[in-house]
Structures are given as structure tokens and as C-alpha cells.
Short mmCIF file of C-alpha atoms and ligand atoms in Angstrom, two decimals:
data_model
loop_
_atom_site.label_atom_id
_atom_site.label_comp_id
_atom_site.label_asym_id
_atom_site.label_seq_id
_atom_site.Cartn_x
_atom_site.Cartn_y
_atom_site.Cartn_z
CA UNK A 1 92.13 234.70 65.30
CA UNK A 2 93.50 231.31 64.17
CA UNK A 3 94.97 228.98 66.56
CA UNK A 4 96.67 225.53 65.68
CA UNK A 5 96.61 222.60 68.11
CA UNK A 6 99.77 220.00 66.48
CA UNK A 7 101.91 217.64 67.90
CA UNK A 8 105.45 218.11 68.89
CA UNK A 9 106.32 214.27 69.08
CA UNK A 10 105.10 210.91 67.19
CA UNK A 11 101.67 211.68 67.86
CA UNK A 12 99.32 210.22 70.45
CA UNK A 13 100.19 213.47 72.35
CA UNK A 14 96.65 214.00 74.12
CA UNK A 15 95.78 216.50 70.88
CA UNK A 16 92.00 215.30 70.70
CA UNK A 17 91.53 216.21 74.46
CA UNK A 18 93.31 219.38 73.75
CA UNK A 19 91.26 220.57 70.65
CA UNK A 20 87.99 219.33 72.32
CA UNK A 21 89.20 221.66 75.06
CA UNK A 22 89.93 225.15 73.16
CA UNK A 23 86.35 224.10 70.74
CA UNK A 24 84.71 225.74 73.32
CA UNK A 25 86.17 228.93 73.04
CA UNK A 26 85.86 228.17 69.34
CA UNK A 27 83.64 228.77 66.32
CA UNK A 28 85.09 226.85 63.48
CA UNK A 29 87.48 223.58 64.00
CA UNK A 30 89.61 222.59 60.58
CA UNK A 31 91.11 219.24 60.04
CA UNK A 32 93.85 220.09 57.63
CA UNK A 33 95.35 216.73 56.81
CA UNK A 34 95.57 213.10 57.26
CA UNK A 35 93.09 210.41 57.12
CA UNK A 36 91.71 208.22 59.30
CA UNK A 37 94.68 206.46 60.21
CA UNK A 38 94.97 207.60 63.62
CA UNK A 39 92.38 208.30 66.71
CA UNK A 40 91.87 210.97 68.84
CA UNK A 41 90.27 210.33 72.34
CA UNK A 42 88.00 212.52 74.07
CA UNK A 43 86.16 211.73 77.05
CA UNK A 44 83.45 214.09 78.06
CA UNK A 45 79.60 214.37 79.33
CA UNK A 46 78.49 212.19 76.06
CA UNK A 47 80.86 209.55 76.96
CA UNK A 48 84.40 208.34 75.12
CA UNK A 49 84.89 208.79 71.49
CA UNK A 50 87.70 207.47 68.96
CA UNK A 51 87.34 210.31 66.37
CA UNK A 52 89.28 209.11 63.36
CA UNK A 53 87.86 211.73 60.61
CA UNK A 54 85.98 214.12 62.23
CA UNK A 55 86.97 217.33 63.65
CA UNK A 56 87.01 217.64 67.47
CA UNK A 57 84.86 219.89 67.69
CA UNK A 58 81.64 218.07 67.08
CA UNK A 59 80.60 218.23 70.38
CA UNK A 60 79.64 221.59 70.28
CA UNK A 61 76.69 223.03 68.55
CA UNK A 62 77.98 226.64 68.25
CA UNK A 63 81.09 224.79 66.35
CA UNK A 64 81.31 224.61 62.41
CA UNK A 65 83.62 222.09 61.49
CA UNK A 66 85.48 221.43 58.53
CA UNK A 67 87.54 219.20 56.64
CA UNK A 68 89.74 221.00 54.46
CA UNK A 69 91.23 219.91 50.97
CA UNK A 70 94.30 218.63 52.31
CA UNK A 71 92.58 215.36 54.41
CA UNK A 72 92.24 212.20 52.50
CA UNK A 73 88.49 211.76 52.92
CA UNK A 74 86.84 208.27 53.25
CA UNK A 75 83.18 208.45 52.74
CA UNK A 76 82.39 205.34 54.27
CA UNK A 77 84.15 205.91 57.47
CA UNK A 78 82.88 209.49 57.86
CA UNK A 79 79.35 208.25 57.59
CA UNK A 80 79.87 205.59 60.06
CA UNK A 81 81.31 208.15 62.69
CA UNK A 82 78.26 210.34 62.11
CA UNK A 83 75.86 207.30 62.68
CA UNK A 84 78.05 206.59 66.25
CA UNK A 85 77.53 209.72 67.14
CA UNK A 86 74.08 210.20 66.63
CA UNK A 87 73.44 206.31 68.09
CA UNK A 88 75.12 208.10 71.15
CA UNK A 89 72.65 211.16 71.67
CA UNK A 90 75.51 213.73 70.26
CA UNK A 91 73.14 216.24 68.21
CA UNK A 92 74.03 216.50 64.83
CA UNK A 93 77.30 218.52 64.30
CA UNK A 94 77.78 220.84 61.69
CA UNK A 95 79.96 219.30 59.52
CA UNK A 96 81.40 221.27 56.58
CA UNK A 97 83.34 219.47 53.27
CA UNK A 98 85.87 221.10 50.72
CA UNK A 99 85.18 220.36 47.22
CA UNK A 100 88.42 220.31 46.89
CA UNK A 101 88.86 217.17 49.53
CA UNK A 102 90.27 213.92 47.96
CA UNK A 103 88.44 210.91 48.28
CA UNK A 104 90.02 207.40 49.77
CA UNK A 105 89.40 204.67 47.09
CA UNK A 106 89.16 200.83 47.95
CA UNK A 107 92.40 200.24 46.18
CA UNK A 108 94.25 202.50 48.57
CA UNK A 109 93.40 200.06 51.24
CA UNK A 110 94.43 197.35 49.24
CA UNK A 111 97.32 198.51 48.27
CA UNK A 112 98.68 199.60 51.54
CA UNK A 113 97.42 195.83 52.53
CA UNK A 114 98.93 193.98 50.47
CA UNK A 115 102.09 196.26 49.86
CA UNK A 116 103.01 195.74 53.88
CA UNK A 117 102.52 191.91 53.16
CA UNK A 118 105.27 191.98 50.50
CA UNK A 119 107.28 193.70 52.79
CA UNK A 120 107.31 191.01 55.83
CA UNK A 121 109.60 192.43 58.37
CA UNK A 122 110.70 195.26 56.12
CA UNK A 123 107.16 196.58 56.62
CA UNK A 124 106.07 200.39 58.26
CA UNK A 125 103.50 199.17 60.48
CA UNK A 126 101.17 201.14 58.26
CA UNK A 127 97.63 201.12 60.06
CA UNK A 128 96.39 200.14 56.53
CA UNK A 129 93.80 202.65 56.13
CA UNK A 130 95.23 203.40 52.61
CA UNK A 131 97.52 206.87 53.50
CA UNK A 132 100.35 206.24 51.78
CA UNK A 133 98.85 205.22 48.22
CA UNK A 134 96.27 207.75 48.48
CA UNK A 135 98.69 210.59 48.79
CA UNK A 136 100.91 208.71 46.31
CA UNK A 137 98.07 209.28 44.03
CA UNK A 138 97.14 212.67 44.65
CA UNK A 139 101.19 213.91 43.81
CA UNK A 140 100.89 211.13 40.59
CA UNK A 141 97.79 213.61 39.50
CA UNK A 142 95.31 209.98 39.81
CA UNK A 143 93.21 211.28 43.01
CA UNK A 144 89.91 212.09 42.48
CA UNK A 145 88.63 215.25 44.04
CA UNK A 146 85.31 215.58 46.17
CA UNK A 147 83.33 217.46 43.54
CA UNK A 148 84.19 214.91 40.43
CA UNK A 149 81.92 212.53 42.53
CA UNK A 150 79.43 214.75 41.41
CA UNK A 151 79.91 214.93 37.65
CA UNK A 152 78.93 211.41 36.75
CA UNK A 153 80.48 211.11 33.41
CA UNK A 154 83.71 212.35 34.13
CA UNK A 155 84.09 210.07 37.19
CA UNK A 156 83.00 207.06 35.40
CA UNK A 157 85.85 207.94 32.83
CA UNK A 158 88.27 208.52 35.51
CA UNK A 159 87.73 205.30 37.32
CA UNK A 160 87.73 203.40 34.54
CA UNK A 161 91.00 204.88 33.20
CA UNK A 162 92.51 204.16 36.84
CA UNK A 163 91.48 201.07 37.41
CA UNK A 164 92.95 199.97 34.04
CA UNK A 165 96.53 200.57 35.77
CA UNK A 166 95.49 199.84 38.96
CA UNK A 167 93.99 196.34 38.19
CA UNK A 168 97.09 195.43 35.68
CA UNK A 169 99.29 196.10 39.19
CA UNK A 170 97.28 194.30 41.81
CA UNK A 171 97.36 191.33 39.62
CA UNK A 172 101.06 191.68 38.53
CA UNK A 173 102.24 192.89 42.18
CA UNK A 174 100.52 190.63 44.99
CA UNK A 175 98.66 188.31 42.17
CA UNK A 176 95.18 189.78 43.73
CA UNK A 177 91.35 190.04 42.70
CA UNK A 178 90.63 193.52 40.04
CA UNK A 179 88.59 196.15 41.51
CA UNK A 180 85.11 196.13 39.87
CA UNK A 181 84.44 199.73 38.55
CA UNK A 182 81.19 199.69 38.90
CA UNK A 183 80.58 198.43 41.84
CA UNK A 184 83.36 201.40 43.10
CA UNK A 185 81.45 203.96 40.82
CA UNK A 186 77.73 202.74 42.32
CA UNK A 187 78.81 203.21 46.09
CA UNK A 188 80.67 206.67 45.48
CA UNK A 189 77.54 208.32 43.62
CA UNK A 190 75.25 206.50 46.83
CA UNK A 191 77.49 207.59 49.46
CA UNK A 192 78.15 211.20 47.63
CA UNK A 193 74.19 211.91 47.58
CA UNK A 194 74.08 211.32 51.45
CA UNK A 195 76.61 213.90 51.62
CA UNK A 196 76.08 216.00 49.43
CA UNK A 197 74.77 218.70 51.71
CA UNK A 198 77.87 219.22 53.47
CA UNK A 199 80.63 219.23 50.21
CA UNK A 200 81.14 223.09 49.22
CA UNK A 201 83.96 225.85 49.18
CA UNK A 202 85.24 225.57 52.60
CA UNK A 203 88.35 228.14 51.27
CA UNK A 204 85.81 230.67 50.69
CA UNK A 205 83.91 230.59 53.79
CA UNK A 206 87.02 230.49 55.91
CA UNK A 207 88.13 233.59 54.37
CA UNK A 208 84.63 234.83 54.86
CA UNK A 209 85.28 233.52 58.59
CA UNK A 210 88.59 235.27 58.92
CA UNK A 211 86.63 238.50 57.76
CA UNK A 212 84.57 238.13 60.49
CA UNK A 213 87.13 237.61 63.46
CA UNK A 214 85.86 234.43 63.70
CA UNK A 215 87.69 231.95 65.82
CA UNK A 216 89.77 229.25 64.28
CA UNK A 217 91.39 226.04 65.50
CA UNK A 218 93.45 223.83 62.87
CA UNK A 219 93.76 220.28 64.59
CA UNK A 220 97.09 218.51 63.32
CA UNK A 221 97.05 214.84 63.30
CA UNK A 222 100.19 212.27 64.37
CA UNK A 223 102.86 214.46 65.05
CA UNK A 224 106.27 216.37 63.84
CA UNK A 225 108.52 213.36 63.87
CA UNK A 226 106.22 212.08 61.35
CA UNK A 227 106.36 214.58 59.19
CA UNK A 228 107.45 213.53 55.83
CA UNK A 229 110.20 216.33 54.99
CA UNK A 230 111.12 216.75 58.48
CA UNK A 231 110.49 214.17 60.48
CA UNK A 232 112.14 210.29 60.70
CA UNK A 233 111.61 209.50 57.31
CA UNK A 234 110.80 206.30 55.78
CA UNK A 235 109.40 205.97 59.42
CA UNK A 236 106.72 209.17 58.63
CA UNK A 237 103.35 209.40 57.66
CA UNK A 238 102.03 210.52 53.83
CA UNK A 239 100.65 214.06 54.78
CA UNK A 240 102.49 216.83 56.69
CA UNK A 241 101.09 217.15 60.43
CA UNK A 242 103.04 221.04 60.71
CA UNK A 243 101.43 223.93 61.71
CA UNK A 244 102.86 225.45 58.22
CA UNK A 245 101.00 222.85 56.22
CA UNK A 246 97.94 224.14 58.17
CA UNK A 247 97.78 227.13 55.94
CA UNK A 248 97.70 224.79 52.98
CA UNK A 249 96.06 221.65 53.55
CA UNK A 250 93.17 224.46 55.47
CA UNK A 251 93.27 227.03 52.74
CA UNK A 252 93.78 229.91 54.85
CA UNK A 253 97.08 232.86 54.59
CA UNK A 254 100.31 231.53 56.72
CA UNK A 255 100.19 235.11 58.53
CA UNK A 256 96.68 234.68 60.37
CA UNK A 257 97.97 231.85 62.52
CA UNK A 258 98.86 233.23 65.58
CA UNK A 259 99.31 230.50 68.07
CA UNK A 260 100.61 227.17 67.96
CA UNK A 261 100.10 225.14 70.45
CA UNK A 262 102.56 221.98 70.50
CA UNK A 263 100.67 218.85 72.50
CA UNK A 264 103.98 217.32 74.32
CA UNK A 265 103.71 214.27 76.64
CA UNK A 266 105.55 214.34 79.35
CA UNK A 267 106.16 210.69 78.14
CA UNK A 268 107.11 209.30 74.82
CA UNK A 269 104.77 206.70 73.11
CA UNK A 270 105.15 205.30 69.04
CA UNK A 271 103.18 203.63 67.09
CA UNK A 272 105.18 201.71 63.86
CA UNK A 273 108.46 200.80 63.37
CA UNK A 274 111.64 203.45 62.71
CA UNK A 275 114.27 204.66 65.65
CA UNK A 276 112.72 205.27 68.94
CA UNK A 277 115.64 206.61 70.99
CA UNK A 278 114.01 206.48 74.26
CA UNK A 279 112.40 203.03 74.00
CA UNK A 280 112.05 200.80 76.97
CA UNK A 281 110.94 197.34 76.97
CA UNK A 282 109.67 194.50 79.32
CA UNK A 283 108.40 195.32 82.41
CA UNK A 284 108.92 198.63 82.58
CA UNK A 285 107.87 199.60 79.19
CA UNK A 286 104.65 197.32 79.86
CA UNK A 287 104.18 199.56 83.29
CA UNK A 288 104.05 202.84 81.55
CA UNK A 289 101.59 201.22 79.01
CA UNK A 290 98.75 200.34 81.36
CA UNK A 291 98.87 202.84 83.38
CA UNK A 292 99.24 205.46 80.64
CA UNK A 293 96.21 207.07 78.46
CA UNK A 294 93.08 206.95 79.87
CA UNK A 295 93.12 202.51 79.49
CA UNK A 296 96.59 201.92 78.58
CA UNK A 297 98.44 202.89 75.60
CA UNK A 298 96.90 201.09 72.71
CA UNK A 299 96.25 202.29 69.28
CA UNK A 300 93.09 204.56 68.84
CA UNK A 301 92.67 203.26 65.13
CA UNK A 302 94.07 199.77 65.83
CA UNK A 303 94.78 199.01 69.49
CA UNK A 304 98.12 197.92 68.94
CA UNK A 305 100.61 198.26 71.64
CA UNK A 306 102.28 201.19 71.55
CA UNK A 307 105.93 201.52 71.71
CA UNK A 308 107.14 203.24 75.06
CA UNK A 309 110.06 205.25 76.05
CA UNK A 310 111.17 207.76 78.26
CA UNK A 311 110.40 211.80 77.68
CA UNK A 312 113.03 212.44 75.13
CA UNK A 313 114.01 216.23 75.51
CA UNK A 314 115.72 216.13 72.12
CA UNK A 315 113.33 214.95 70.09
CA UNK A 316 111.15 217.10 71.67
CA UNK A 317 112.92 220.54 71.82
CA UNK A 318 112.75 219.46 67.45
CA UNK A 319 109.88 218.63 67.44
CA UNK A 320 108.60 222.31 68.95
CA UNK A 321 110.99 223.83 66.49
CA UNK A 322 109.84 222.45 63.36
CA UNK A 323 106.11 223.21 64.17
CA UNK A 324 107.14 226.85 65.42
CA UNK A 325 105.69 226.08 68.63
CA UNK A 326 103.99 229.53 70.67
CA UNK A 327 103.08 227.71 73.21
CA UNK A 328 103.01 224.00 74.80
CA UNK A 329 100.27 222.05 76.20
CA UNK A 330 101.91 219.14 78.34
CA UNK A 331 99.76 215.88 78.71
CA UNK A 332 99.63 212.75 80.99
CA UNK A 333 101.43 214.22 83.32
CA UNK A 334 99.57 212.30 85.90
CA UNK A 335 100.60 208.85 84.36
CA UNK A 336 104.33 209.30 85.90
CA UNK A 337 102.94 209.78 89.42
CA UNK A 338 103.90 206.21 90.22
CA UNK A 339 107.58 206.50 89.44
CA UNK A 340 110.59 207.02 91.85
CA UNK A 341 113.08 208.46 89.58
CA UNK A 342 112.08 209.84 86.10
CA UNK A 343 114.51 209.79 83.31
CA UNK A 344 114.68 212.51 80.53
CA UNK A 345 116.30 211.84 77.89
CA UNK A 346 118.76 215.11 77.11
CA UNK A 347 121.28 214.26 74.27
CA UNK A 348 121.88 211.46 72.18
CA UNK A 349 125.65 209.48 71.86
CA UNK A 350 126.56 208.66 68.11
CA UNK A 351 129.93 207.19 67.90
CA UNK A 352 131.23 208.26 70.73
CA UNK A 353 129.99 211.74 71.04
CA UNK A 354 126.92 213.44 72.45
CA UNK A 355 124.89 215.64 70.19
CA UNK A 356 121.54 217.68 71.29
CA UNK A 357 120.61 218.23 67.73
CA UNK A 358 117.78 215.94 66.50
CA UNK A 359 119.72 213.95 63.56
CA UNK A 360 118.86 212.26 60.16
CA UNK A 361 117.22 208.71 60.43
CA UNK A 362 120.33 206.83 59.64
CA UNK A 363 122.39 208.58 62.64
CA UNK A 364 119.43 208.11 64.45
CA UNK A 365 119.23 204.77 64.53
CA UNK A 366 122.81 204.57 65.90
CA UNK A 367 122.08 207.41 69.02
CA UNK A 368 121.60 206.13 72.65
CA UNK A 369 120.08 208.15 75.01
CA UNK A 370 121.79 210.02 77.35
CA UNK A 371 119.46 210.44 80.81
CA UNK A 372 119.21 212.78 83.42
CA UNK A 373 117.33 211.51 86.20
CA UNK A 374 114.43 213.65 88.29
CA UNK A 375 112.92 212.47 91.59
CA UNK A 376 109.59 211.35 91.13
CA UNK A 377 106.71 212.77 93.19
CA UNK A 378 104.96 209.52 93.82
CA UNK A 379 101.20 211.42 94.14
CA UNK A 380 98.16 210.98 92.08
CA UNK A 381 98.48 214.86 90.79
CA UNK A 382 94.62 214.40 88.94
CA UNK A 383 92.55 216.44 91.12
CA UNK A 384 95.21 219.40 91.56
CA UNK A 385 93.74 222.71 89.12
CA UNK A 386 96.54 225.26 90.31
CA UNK A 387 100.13 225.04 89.23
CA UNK A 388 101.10 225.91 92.80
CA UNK A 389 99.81 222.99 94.20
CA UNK A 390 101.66 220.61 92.05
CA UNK A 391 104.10 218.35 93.99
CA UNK A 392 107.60 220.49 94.17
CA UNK A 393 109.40 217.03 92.40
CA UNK A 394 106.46 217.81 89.46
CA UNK A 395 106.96 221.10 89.19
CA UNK A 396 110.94 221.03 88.58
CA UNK A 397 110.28 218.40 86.12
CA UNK A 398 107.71 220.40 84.25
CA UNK A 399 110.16 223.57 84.56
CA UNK A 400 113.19 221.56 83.26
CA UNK A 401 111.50 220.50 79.98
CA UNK A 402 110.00 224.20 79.76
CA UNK A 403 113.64 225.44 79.90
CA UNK A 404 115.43 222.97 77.51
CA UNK A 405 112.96 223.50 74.90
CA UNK A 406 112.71 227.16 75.65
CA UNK A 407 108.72 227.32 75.18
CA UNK A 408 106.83 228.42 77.86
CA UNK A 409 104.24 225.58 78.72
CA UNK A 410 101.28 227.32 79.10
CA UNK A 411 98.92 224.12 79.92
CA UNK A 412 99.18 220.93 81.96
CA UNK A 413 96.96 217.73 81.13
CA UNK A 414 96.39 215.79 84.41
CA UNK A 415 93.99 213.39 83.29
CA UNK A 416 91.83 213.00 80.12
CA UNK A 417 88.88 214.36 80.85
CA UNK A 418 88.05 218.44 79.86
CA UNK A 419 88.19 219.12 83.88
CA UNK A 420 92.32 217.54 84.39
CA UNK A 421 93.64 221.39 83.15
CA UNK A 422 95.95 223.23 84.55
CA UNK A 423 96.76 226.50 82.89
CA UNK A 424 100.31 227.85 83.90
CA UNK A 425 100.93 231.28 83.17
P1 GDP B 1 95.81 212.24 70.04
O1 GDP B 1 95.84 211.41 68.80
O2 GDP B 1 96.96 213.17 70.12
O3 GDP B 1 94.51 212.92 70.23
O4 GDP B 1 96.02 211.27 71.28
P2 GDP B 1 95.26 209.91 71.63
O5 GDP B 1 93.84 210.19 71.82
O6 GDP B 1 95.60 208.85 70.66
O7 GDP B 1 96.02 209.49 72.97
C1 GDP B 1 95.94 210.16 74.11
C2 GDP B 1 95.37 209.25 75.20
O8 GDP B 1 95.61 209.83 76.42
C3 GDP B 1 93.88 209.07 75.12
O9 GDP B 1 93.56 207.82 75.66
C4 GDP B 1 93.36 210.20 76.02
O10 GDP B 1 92.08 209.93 76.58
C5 GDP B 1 94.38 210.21 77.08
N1 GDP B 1 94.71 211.49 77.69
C6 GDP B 1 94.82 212.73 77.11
N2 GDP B 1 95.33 213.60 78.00
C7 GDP B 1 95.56 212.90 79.15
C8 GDP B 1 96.12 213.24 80.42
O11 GDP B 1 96.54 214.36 80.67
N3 GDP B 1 96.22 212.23 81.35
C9 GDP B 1 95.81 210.95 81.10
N4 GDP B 1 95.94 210.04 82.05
N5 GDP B 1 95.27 210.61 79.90
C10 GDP B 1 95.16 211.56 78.95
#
């Protein structure tokens, strides 16, 4: 049985809480794709983790976790998460590598650095962990797979073909220092020994897994507005955070995935620049922001502020669509319990007329929300474990999103640790 735990908005959805949730009724968690440009929280009995690269399920010892060929693996990072977690009494997870994984090179970070410098105000708001020119190089057919680390020769010709162009750019581009290929080839064979036990055919084993009923979670990263084909492009990240591209960037058929379950929160939060529809500011916007999360909403990966808004139904109702959402898991629920009217956000006004269609970027940026407002329920909602018990304002708000986006919500997140659950059936 393979489920999929993605997000149905611009990520920051609670999916990390989720995942580390299901893992337990799990035996194998997949990351499918993205780096480790953006964090997921959990909170549980070893403390609170930022997982950047790791699957979320390696908190569990009866949980095999993989990273599939579709992430964009950094070595470094992934050993320095392993080292955290052992520094923090978490036994040692079992941690499994696709041959087939790319690996993140310096110049990907350097490149994403100094490219968002050119741009000045123009920029993304990358988080600089190298994304963009690492996928860029994978499609240009200049990555270098997992498994080449291990055939000396033809990764010192590699690098030293790529750094040729590489070095010839950086200098003509941003006028910057050239990457030193040895140095690059000396710490990739060092770091590739010390994890060397984990790299292997993760395609074969899954299908070996799949064989055995085994149970599967895929855990998406960002979310389906950031999708590159789909989503609110420029504004998007490199890699595609659907619940189709699980099949791919995992290795497994398209037809075992039998759930997917899009993380909504019942509030909207963005990280970079691009249309935000919903947006708030001031005051209000810097309300939301402490009081949301589990410490405010600030950037796993690199505490920036996060852009607030209101929930925005449209987006949302997309959002679902696009990742063929089964089911929805709705977070932070609790985080509105403050508020005497809630606004929801359920069609947008371009020119004069309201759509409820999720448009192209450059309508986008022209649509203004139109609101319908809900009484709040002004109650901390965090210790409540039935649906029944919810406030009667919480409950029509949770049933009003359930209807527009036609999904049955089969989970509530009331807080972020494992125990705020509420499972409506
Ligand atoms: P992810 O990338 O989708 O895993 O999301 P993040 O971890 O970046 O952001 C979610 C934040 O909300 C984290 O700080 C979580 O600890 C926190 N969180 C998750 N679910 C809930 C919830 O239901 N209520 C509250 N108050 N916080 C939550």
C-alpha cells in the first residue's frame, strides 16, 4: 500500500508533522524530490527537529527510509543531520540512498548566490541552497549521479570537464573565484566513503517492498503552487512537489499509490516573492506570524519571515486538484483561535470580474481576493481529540473549506505535536 503525504498550497503546510505521524503505521518513508531548501518541523519525545534532507521517518526504528533518485542530494548536509541526530540520542535510522540520486555540487550554491545578487530586486528569494542550478544541470545532462562518486576516474574527468565551463562563467558572470577541482573531487570521494554503506538500488528494493505489501509513504516537499509546470511559475521551485512526480522521482508504478493526502492550512503562509492573493500585512499579518507554527512563522531552512495571508479557498481547491488529492489533512487549525471573524478567500476579481478558477501568474498578479467572512470561535481548540467537541464556529469553518474543495478532510492538526490529531471521518 503506498500512501503520499504532499502539499496542497506553497508549502509550510504542517507536512513534516503529518509524515512523522502516518511513519508509525509505516515501514518505508521515500523522499522523492527536492533538496534541502526547505524544513520540516517535528516535535516529538526526542525533542524539535528541522529535517531538511532526511526522510521523516527517522524516528522510528522499524522505518527504512529512502531518498529516491529524484532529490538533489547534498552530502555534506546529510551527514551533518545524521551527526544532530545522533548528538540528540535519536538511534541511528536506517537510511537508504539511490544510486541513481544526484549529488549538490559547491557551484550550485554559488551560482544560485551569486545569480540572486545580479538580480537585486528582480530576485526569487531563492533559499540559496543551490536548487535551481542543480536541476538546471541535471536536464543540461552535467549532474553527476550518486554512483559516479564511486568510479574515481570517470568523476575526476567529469569534474574537470565541468568545471572548465563552469569556472569560464563564474568569472565572466559575477567576476568570482574558480572552483578548485580537486579540492571538490577530494571531499566527494571522503564524504562518499562515509556513505557508502547506504548508496544502492533503492528502485529495486521498493519493488521488492511493493511485493511484499509493504507500507509506503512518499513525503512531498514545498507544495503544488510551486510546482514548476503547474504551479505560479517563475515564482516555483526546480523539482515537482506532485503526488504524480512521486512515482518518478521514487521509482515506483503511478497505479500503486492509493492515497494522497493533501497537507492544507487552514491559513496561508509563503515564503519568496511571486503573487500571494491573500496577503496581509502590518499588524495583522505580524499577528498571524507569532502566533502561528509552533514559534511563529519563520523559515525552517532560513528563518525568514514568512509571508501571511488569509486561507485562500481558490488556490486551495487547485492546489488539491493538481495533486489528485484522496484525502486532506488540515493543520494549525488552532493558530486562528484568537480571531473574531475569519476571512476565506473564495474567488478572485480580475478586471472587473470574479473567477474561482486558479489563473496563470500574469492574471494572477492582477486578482484581489474576494472574502467571505466566518465567526471566529475565540477558544484554544489544542486539547480537543474528537471532532464533536470542536467549537460549532470551528466546525462550520472546517466544513465550508471541506465543501468548496469537495475533499473530504479526513484529519485535523491542532497543535504540532504527534498528540494535536483529530481524525474526522
Ligand atoms: P512542512 O515543511 O510542511 O513540514 O511545514 P513546516 O515544518 O515548515 O511548518 C509547519 C510549522 O507548523 C512547524 O513549526 C510545525 O511545528 C508547526 N505545526 C504543524 N502542525 C501544526 C498545528 O496543527 N498547529 C500548530 N500550532 N503548529 C503546527
Amino acid at each position: 500500500m503506498v500512501r503520499a503525504v504532499v502539499g496542497a498550497n506553497w508549502g509550510d503546510e504542517g507536512k513534516g508533522k503529518m509524515t512523522d505521524l502516518l511513519a508509525s503505521e509505516s515501514d518505508i518513508v521515500v523522499r522523492f524530490q527536492g533538496g534541502s531548501n526547505a524544513g520540516h518541523t517535528i516535535i516529538n519525545n526526542y525533542g524539535k527537529f528541522a529535517l531538511h534532507l532526511l526522510p521523516s521517518g527517522v524516528f522510528y526504528d522499524h522505518v527504512t527510509n529512502v531518498l529516491g533518485p529524484g532529490v538533489a542530494l547534498s552530502m555534506k548536509i546529510l551527514l551533518d543531520e545524521l551527526e544532530n541526530l545522533e548528538n540528540r540520542g535519536v538511534p541511528s535510522p536506517r537510511l537508504l540512498i539511490s544510486e541513481r540520486t544526484q549529488v549538490l555540487m559547491p557551484w550550485h550554491v554559488l551560482f544560485d548566490i551569486r545569480e540572486e545578487e545580479r538580480l537585486g530586486s528582480r530576485q526569487f528569494g531563492s533559499t540559496k541552497s543551490g536548487i535551481a542550478p542543480f536541476y538546471s544541470d541535471k536536464y543540461y545532462k552535467t549532474g553527476i549521479q550518486l554512483c559516479e562518486v564511486y568510479n574515481r576516474k570517470l568523476l575526476k574527468e567529469k569534474l574537470v570537464s565541468i568545471c572548465q565551463v563552469k569556472n569560464l562563467l563564474l568569472k565572466a558572470l559575477y567576476n568570482a573565484k574558480p572552483v578548485d577541482v580537486d579540492m571538490v573531487y577530494n571531499e566527494l570521494v571522503t564524504i562518499g566513503q562515509k556513505i557508502s554503506h547506504m548508496v544502492c538500488d533503492t528502485t529495486s528494493f521498493l519493488h521488492g517492498a511493493l511485493k511484499d505489501g509493504k507500507r509506503i509513504l512518499l513525503e512531498g516537499q514545498l507544495g503544488a503552487l510551486k510546482d514548476p509546470d503547474h504551479g505560479i511559475y517563475p515564482f516555483t521551485t526546480s523539482s515537482s512537489p506532485l503526488a504524480g512526480y512521486a512515482a518518478v522521482g521514487a521509482g515506483i508504478p503511478p497505479y500503486e499509490i492509493k492515497s494522497i493526502i493533501a497537507v492544507v492550512k487552514a491559513y496561508s503562509s509563503c515564503v519568496g516573492t511571486g503573487p500571494f492573493v491573500t496577503e496581509i500585512h502590518g499588524d495583522e499579518a505580524a499577528e498571524l506570524r507569532e502566533r502561528g507554527g509552533d514559534a511563529g512563522e519563520y523559515g525552517a531552512t532560513t528563518g525568514r519571515p514568512r509571508r501571511m495571508g488569509w486561507f485562500d479557498a481558490v488556490a486551495t481547491r487547485y492546489g488539491c486538484m493538481i495533486q489528485g488529492a484522496t484525502e486532506i489533512a488540515l493543520t494549525l487549525l488552532d493558530v486562528l483561535g484568537y480571531l473574531d471573524t475569519i476571512p476565506v478567500c473564495i474567488g478572485y476579481e480580475i478586471d472587473g470580474k470574479v473567477i474561482k478558477d486558479f489563473p496563470v501568474t500574469c492574471m494572477l498578479e492582477k486578482a484581489k481576493p474576494v472574502y467571505k467572512e466566518f465567526p471566529g470561535w475565540k477558544y484554544d481548540i489544542s486539547r480537543i481529540r474528537e471532532y464533536e467537541a470542536l467549537p460549532e464556529n470551528a466546525k462550520r469553518y472546517v466544513e465550508f473549506i471541506e465543501s468548496y474543495v469537495n475533499i473530504p478532510i479526513k484529519w485535523i492538526s491542532n497543535g504540532p505535536r504527534r498528540e494535536n490529531i483529530i481524525r474526522k471521518i
